[in-house]
Tab-separated table of C-alpha atoms and ligand atoms in Angstrom:
chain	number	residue	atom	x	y	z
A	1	UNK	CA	-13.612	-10.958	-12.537
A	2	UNK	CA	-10.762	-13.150	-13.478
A	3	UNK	CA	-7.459	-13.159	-10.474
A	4	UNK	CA	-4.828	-10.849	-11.515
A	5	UNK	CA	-2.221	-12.290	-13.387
A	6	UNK	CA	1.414	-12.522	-12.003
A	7	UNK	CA	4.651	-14.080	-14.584
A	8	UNK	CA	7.055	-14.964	-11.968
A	9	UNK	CA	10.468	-14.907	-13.675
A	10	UNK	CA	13.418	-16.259	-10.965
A	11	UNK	CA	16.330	-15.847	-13.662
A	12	UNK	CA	20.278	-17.049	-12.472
A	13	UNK	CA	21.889	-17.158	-9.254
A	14	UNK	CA	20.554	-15.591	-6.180
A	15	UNK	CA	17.300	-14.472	-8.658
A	16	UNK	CA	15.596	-18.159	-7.345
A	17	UNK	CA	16.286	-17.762	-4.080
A	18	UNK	CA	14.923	-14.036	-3.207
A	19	UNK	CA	11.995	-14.779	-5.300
A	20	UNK	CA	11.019	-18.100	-3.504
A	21	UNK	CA	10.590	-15.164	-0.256
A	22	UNK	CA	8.249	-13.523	-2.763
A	23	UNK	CA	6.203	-16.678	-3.316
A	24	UNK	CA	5.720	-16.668	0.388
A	25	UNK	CA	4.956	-13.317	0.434
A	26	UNK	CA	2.465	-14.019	-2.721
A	27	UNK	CA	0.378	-16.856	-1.150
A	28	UNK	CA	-0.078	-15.002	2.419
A	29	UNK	CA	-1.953	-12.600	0.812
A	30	UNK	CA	-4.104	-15.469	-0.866
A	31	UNK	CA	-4.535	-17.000	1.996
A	32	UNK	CA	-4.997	-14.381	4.446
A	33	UNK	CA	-6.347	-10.931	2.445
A	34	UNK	CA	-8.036	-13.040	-0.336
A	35	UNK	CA	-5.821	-10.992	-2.993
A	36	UNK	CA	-4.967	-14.290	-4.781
A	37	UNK	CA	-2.603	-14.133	-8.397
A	38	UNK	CA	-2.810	-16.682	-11.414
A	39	UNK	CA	0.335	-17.109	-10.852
A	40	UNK	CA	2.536	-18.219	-13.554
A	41	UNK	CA	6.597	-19.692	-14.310
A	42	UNK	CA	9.187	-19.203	-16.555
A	43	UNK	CA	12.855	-18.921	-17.368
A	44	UNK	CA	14.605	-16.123	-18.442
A	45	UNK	CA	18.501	-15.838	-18.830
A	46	UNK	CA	20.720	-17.801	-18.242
A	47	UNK	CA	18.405	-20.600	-16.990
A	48	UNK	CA	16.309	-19.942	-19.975
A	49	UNK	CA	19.801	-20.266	-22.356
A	50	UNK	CA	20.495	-24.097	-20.342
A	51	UNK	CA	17.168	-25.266	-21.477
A	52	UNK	CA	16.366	-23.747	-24.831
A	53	UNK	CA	19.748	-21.794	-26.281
A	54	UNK	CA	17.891	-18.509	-25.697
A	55	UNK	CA	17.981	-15.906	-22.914
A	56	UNK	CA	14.211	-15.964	-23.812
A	57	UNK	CA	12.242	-17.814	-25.576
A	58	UNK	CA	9.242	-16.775	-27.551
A	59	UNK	CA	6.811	-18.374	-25.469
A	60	UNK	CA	7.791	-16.855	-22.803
A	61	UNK	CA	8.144	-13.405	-24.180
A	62	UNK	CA	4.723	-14.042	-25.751
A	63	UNK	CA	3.302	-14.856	-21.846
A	64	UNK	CA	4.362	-11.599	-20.538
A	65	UNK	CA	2.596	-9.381	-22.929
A	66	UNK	CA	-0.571	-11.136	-21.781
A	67	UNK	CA	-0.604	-11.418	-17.937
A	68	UNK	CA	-0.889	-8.071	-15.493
A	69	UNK	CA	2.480	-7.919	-14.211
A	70	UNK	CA	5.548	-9.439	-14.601
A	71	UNK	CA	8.208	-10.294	-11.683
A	72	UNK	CA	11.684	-10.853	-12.727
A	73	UNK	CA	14.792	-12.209	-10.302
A	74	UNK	CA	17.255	-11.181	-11.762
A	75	UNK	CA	20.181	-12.613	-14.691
A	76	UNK	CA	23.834	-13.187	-15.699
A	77	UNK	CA	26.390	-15.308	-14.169
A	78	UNK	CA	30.269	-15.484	-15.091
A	79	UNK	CA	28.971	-18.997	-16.874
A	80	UNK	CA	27.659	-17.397	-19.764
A	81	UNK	CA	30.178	-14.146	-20.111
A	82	UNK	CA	31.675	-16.000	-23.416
A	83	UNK	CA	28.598	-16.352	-25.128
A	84	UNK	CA	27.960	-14.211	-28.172
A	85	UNK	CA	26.449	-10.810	-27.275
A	86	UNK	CA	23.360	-11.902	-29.015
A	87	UNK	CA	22.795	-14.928	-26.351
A	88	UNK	CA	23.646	-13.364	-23.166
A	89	UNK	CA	21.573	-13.383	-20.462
A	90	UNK	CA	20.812	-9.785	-20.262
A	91	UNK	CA	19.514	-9.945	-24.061
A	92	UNK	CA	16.298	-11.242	-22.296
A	93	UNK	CA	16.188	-8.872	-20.143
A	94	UNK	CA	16.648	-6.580	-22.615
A	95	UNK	CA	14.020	-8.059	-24.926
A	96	UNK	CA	11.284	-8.075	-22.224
A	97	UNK	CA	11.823	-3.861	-21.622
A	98	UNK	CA	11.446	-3.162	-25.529
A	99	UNK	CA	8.597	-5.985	-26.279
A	100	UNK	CA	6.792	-4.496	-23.856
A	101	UNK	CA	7.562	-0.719	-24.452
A	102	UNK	CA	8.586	-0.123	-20.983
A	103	UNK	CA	9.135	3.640	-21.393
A	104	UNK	CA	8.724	4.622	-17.203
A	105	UNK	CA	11.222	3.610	-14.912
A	106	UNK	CA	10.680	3.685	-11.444
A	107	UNK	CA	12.913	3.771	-8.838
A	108	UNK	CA	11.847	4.523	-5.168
A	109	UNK	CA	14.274	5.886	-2.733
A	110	UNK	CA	13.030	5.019	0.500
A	111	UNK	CA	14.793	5.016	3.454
A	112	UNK	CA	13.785	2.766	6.643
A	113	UNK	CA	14.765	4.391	9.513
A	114	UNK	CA	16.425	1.359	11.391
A	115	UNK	CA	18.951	1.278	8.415
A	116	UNK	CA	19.636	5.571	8.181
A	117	UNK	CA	23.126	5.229	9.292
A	118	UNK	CA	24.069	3.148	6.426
A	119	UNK	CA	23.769	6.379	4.687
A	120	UNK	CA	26.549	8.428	3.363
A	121	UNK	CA	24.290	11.358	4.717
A	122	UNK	CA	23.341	12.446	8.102
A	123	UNK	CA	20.993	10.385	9.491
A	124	UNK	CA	17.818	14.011	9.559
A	125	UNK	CA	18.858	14.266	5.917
A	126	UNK	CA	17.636	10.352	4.891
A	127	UNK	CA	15.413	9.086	7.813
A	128	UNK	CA	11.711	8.712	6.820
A	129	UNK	CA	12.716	9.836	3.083
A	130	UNK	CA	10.439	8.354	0.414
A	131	UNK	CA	10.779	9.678	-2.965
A	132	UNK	CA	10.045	8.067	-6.982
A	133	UNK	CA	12.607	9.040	-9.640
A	134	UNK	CA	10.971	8.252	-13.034
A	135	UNK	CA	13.251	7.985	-15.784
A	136	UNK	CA	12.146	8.053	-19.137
A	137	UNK	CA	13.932	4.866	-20.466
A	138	UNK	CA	12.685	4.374	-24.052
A	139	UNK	CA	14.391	7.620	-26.086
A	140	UNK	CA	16.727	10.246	-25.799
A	141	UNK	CA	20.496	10.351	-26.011
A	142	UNK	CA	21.232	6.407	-25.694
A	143	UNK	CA	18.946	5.922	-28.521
A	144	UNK	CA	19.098	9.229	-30.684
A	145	UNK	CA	20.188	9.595	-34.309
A	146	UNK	CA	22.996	10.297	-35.636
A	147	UNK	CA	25.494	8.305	-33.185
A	148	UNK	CA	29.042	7.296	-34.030
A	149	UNK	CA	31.967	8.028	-33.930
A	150	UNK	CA	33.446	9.499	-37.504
A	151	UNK	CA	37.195	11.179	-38.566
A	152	UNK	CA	36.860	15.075	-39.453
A	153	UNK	CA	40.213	16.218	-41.124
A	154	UNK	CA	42.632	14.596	-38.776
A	155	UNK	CA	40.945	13.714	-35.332
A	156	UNK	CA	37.989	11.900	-34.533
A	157	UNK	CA	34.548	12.814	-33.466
A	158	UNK	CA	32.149	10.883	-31.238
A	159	UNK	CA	28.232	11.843	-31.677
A	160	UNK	CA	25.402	11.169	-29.911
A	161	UNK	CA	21.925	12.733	-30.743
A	162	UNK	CA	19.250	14.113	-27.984
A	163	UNK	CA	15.594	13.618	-29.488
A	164	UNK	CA	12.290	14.294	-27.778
A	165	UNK	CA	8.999	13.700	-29.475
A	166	UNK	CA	6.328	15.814	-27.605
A	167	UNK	CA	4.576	12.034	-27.016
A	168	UNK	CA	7.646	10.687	-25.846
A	169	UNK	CA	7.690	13.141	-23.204
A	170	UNK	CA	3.929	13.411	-22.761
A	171	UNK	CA	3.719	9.380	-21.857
A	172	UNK	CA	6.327	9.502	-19.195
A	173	UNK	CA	4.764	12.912	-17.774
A	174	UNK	CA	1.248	11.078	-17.031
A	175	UNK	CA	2.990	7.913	-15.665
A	176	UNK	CA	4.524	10.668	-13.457
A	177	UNK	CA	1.642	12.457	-12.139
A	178	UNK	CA	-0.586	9.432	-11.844
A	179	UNK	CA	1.966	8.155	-9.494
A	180	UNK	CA	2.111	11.536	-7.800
A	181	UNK	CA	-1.741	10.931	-7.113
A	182	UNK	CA	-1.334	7.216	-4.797
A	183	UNK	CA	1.628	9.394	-3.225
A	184	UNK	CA	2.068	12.593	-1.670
A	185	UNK	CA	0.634	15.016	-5.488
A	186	UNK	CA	3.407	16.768	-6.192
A	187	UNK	CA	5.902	16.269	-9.286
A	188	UNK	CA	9.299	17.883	-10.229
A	189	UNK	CA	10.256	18.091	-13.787
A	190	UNK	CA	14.210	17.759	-14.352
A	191	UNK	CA	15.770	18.843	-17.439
A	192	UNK	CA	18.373	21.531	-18.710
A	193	UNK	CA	15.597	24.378	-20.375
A	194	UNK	CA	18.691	26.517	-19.709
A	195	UNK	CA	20.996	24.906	-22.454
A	196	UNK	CA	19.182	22.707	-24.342
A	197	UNK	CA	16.226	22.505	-26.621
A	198	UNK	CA	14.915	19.084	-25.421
A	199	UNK	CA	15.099	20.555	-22.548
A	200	UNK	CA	12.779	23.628	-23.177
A	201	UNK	CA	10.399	21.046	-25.048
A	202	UNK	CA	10.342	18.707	-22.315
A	203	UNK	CA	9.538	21.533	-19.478
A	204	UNK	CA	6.950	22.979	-22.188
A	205	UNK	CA	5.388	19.285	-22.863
A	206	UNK	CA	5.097	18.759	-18.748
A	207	UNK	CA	3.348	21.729	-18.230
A	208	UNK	CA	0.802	21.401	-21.178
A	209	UNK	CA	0.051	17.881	-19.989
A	210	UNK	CA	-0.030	19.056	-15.978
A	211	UNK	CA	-2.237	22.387	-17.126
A	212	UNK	CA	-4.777	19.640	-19.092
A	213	UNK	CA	-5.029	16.775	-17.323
A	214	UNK	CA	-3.190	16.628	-13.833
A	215	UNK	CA	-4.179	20.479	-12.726
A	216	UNK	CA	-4.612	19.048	-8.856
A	217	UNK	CA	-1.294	17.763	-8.916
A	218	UNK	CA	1.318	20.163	-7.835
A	219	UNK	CA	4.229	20.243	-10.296
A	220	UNK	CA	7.601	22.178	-10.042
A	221	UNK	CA	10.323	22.621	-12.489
A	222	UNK	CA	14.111	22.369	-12.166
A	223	UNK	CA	17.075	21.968	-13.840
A	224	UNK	CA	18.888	18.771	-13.761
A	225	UNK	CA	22.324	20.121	-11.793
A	226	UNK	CA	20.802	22.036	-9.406
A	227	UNK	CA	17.809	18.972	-8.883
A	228	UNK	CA	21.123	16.747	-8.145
A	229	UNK	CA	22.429	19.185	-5.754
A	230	UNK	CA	19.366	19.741	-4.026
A	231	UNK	CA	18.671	15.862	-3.581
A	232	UNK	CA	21.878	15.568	-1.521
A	233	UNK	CA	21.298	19.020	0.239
A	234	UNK	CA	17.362	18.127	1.607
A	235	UNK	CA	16.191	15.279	-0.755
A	236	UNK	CA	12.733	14.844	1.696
A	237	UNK	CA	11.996	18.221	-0.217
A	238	UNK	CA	11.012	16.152	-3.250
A	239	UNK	CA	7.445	13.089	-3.809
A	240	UNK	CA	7.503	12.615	-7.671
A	241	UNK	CA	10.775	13.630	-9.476
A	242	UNK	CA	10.220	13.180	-13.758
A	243	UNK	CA	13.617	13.091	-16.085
A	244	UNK	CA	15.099	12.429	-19.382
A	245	UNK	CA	16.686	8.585	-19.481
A	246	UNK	CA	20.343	10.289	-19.501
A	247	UNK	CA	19.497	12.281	-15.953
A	248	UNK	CA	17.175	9.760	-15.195
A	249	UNK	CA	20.243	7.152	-15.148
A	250	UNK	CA	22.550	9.878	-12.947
A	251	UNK	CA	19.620	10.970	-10.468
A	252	UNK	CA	18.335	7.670	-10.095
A	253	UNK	CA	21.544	5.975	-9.042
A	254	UNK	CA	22.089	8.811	-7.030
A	255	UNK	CA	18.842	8.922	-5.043
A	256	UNK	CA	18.999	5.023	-4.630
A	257	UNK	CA	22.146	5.141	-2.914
A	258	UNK	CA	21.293	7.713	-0.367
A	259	UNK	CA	19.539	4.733	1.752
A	260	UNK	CA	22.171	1.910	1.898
A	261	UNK	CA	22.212	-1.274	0.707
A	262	UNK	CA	22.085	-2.599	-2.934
A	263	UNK	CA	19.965	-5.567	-1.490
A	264	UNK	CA	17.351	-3.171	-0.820
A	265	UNK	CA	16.618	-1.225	-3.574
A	266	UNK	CA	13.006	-2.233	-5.366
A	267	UNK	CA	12.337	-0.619	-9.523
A	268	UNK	CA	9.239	-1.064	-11.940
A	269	UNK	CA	9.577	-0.241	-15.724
A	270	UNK	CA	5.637	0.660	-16.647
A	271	UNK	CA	4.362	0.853	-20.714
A	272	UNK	CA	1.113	2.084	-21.850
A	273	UNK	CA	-2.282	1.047	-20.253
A	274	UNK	CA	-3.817	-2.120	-21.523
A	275	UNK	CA	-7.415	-3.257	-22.150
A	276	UNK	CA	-8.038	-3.515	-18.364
A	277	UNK	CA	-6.712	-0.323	-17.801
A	278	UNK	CA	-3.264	-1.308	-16.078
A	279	UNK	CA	-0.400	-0.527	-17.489
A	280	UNK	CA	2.406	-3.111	-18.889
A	281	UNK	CA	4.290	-3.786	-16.371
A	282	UNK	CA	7.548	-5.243	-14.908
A	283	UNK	CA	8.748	-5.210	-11.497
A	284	UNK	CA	12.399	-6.279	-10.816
A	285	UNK	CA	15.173	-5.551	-8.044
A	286	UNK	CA	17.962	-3.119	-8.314
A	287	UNK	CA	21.087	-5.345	-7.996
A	288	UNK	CA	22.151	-8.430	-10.321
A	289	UNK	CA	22.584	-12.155	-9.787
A	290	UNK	CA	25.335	-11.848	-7.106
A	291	UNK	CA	27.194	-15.001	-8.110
A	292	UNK	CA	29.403	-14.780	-5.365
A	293	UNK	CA	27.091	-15.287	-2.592
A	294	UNK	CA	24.158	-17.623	-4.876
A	295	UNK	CA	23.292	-20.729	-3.421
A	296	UNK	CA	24.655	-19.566	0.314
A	297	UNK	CA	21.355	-18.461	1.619
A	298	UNK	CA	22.829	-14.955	2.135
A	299	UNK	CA	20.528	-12.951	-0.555
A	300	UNK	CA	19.098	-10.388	1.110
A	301	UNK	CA	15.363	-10.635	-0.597
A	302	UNK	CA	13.911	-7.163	0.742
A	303	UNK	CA	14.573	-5.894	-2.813
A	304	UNK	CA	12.227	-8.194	-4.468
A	305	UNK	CA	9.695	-8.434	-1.511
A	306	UNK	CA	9.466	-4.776	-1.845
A	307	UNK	CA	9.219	-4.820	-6.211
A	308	UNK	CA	6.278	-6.950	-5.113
A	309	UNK	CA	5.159	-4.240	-2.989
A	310	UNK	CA	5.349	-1.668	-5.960
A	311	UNK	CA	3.029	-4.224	-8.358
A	312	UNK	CA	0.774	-4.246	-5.481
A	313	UNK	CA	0.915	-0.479	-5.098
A	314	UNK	CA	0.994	0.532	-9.145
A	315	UNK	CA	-0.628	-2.991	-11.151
A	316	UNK	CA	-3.275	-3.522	-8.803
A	317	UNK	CA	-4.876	-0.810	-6.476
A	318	UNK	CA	-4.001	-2.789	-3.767
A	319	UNK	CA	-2.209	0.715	-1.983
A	320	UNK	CA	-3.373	-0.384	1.674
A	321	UNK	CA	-1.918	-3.974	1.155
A	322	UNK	CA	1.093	-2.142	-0.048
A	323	UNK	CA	1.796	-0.172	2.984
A	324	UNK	CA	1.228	-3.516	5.076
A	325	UNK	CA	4.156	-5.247	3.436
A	326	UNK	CA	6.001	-2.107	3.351
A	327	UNK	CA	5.517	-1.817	7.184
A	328	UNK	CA	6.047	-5.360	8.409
A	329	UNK	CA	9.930	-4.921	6.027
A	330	UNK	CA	9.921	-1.848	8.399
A	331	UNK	CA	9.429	-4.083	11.525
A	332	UNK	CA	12.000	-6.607	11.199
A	333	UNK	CA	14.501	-4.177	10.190
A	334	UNK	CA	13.412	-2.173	13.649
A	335	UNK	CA	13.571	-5.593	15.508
A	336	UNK	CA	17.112	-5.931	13.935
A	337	UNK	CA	17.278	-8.884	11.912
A	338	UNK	CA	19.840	-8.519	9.323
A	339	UNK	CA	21.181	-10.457	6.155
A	340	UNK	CA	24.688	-9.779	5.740
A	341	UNK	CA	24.885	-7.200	3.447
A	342	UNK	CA	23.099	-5.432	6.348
A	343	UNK	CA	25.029	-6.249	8.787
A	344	UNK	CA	26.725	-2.616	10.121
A	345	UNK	CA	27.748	-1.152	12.983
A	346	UNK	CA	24.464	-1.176	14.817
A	347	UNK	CA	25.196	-5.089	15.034
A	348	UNK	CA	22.006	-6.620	14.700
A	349	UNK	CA	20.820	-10.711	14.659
A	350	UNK	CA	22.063	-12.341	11.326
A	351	UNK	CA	19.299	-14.421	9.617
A	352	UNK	CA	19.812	-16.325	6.030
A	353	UNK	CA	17.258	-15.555	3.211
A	354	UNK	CA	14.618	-17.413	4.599
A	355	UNK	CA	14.784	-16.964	7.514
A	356	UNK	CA	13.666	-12.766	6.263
A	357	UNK	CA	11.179	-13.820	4.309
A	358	UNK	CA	10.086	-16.044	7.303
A	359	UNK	CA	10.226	-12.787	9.606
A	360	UNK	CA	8.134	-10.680	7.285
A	361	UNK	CA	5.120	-13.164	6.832
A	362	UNK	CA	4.888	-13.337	10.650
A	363	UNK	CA	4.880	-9.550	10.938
A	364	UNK	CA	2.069	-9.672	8.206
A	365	UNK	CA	0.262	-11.939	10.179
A	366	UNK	CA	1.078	-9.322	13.402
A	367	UNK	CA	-0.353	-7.075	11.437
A	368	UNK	CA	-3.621	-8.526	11.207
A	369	UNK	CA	-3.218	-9.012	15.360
B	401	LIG	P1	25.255	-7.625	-8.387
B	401	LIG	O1	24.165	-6.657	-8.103
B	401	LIG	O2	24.846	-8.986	-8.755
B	401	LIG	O3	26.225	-7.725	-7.101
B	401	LIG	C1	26.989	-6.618	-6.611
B	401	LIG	C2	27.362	-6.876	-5.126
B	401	LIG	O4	26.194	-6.695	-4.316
B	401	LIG	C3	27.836	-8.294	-4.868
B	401	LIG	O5	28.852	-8.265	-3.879
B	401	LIG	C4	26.622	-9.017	-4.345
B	401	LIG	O6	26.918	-10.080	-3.477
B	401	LIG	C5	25.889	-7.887	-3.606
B	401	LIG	N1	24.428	-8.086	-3.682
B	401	LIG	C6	23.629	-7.894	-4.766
B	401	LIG	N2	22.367	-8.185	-4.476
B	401	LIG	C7	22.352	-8.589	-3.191
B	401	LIG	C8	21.319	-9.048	-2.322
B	401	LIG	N3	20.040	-9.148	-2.702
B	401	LIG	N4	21.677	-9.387	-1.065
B	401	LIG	C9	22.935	-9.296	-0.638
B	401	LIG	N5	23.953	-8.863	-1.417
B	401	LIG	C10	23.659	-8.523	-2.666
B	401	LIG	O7	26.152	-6.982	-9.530
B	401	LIG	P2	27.415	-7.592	-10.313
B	401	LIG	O8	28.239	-8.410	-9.367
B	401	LIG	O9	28.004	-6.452	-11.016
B	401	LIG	O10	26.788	-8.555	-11.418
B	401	LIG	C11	26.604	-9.968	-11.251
B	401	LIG	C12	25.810	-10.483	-12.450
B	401	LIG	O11	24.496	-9.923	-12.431
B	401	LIG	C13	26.405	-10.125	-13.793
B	401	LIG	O12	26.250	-11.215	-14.673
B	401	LIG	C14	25.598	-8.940	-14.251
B	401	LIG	O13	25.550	-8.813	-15.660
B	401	LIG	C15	24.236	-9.292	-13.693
B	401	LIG	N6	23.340	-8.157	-13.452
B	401	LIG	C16	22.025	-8.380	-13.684
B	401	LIG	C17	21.091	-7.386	-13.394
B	401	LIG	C18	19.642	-7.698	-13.588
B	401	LIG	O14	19.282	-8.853	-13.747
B	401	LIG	N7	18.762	-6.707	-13.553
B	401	LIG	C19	21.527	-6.164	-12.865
B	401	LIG	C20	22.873	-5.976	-12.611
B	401	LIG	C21	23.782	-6.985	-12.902
């Protein structure tokens, strides 16, 4: 069996410098668990613009539709805000997601507990929670027909179009409950059945696709207001939670922000299975390029460490190697090292980038103690 195959793509400003943690991260399980990656390099963004006048170039774009997962930094920078819309740096970003038919977006709300009071909520509400919002990303009412915005007599009217397809829905439900299955079985469908007819499709489509193929998996339906109501009420309530990309976009944001720090947050964007059985994948932090603290050695690379985590967890079986890197994040949190978007009341010792990335290969190599 060929290694698994990783596209490593750093992207502009502090994108290099959290994923050279991840490199670290990458060759420790080489060296030490035998889990070793073809690894492979490329630009994307605004680095990718600097060298060929293209946020991506077609090599590149041709590269990730081969390999089994692809890792991006992340891309923009106020250099390139006066390019043409065509040529910014989020246009390969872009590019990648619909290339690659990226239609499941994942975002994990997990909160450590050495970081709950950085919550907005009480610290019972958030400590230990570990939930997956997946957010249909591909359809819906950013990409629906008709859009515009017209005149009618004398005022104007601004349109934007719903649409479902029962295989639309169907694809994002089974990315849902297959996740549900490496996690704690149980989904919850968000939509509005109540007031809209997408919405009585998509709770019909679920259901169907739960009753045929996922019946172990314990699913639940609810509608979107009262799913964003109960997520601040008692959000541990919830494993799996599968939405629309328009509720997906408000309840993901929302559940993200219940545990802290922007530096933190980890997402994957999954397409259909290949040949081998995984699906397309890309893996990619939350926040953007940070120009204002690139090249400082401030990053706080968590965020990427722990998309890594997720390609170990979701690309590649590797579920126990996952919880390994998960815990030894855990550990030097607990110990209280902190990059400085950490850095709270609780004190805590200030590190630079690497010096995290430093602190969470020696508590993999505890772990092995
Ligand atoms: P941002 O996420 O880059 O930064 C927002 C704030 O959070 C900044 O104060 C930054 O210093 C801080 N921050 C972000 N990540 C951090 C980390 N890992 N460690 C410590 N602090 C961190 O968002 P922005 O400032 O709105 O955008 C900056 C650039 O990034 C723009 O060009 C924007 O278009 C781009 N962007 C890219 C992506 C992406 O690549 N997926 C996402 C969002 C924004």
């Amino acid at each position: 069996m060929p290694n698994p195959s990783l596209l490593i793509l750093p992207g502009d400003g502090i994108g290099p410098e959290v994923m050279a943690e991840v490199r670290k991260i990458i060759d420790w399980f080489g060296a030490k668990r035998g889990l070793v990656f073809d690894v492979s390099e490329d630009l994307v963004g605004g680095a990718a613009y600097d060298a060929h006048g293209t946020p991506l170039h077609d090599d590149t774009m041709a590269r990730a539709q081969e390999v089994d997962a692809v890792l991006l930094g992340a891309v923009g920078g106020p250099k390139y805000d006066t390019l043409d819309f065509s040529l910014k740096p989020e246009r390969g970003l872009l590019r990648l997601r619909k290339e690659m038919d990226l239609f499941a977006n994942l975002r994990p709300a997990q909160c450590f507990d050495s970081l709950a009071d950085f919550s907005s909520l009480k610290r019972e509400v958030v400590a230990g929670l570990d939930i997956m919002i997946v957010r249909e990303l591909t359809s819906g009412v950013y990409f629906g027909e008709p859009r515009g915005i017209h005149t009618e007599g004398n005022e104007r009217v601004g349109i934007n179009t719903q649409r479902y397809t029962e295989s639309d829905i169907a694809r994002v439900a089974r990315s849902a409950f297959e996740l549900a299955r490496r996690r704690g079985n149980k989904v919850c469908s968000m939509e509005k059945a109540n007031v809209m007819e997408s919405g009585i499709l998509w709770r019909e489509v679920v259901q169907e696709v739960h009753d045929r193929e996922y019946p172990d998996v314990e699913l639940s339906h609810m509608y979107a207001d009262a799913g964003a109501m109960q997520l601040t009420r008692w959000p541990k309530q919830f494993d799996v939670i599968v939405t629309d990309n328009l509720f997906g976009d408000l309840l993901s944001d929302l559940a993200a922000m219940l545990t802290g720090s922007l530096g933190m947050l980890p997402s994957a964007s999954l397409g259909a299975p290949m040949a081998n059985g995984r699906p397309k994948a890309m893996y990619e932090p939350v926040h953007g390029s940070a120009p204002d603290i690139a090249g400082q050695g401030k990053a706080n690379p968590i965020a990427c460490i722990l998309s890594f985590s997720m390609a170990l967890r979701y690309s590649f079986d590797q579920g126990a190697e996952a919880d390994r890197l998960d815990a030894a994040v855990q550990k030097v949190l607990s110990d209280g090292l902190r990059t400085a978007d950490l850095m709270g009341p609780d004190g805590g010792v200030p590190v630079s980038t690497g010096a995290m990335g430093d602190a969470i290969v020696a508590a993999l190599d505890a772990s092995l103690a």
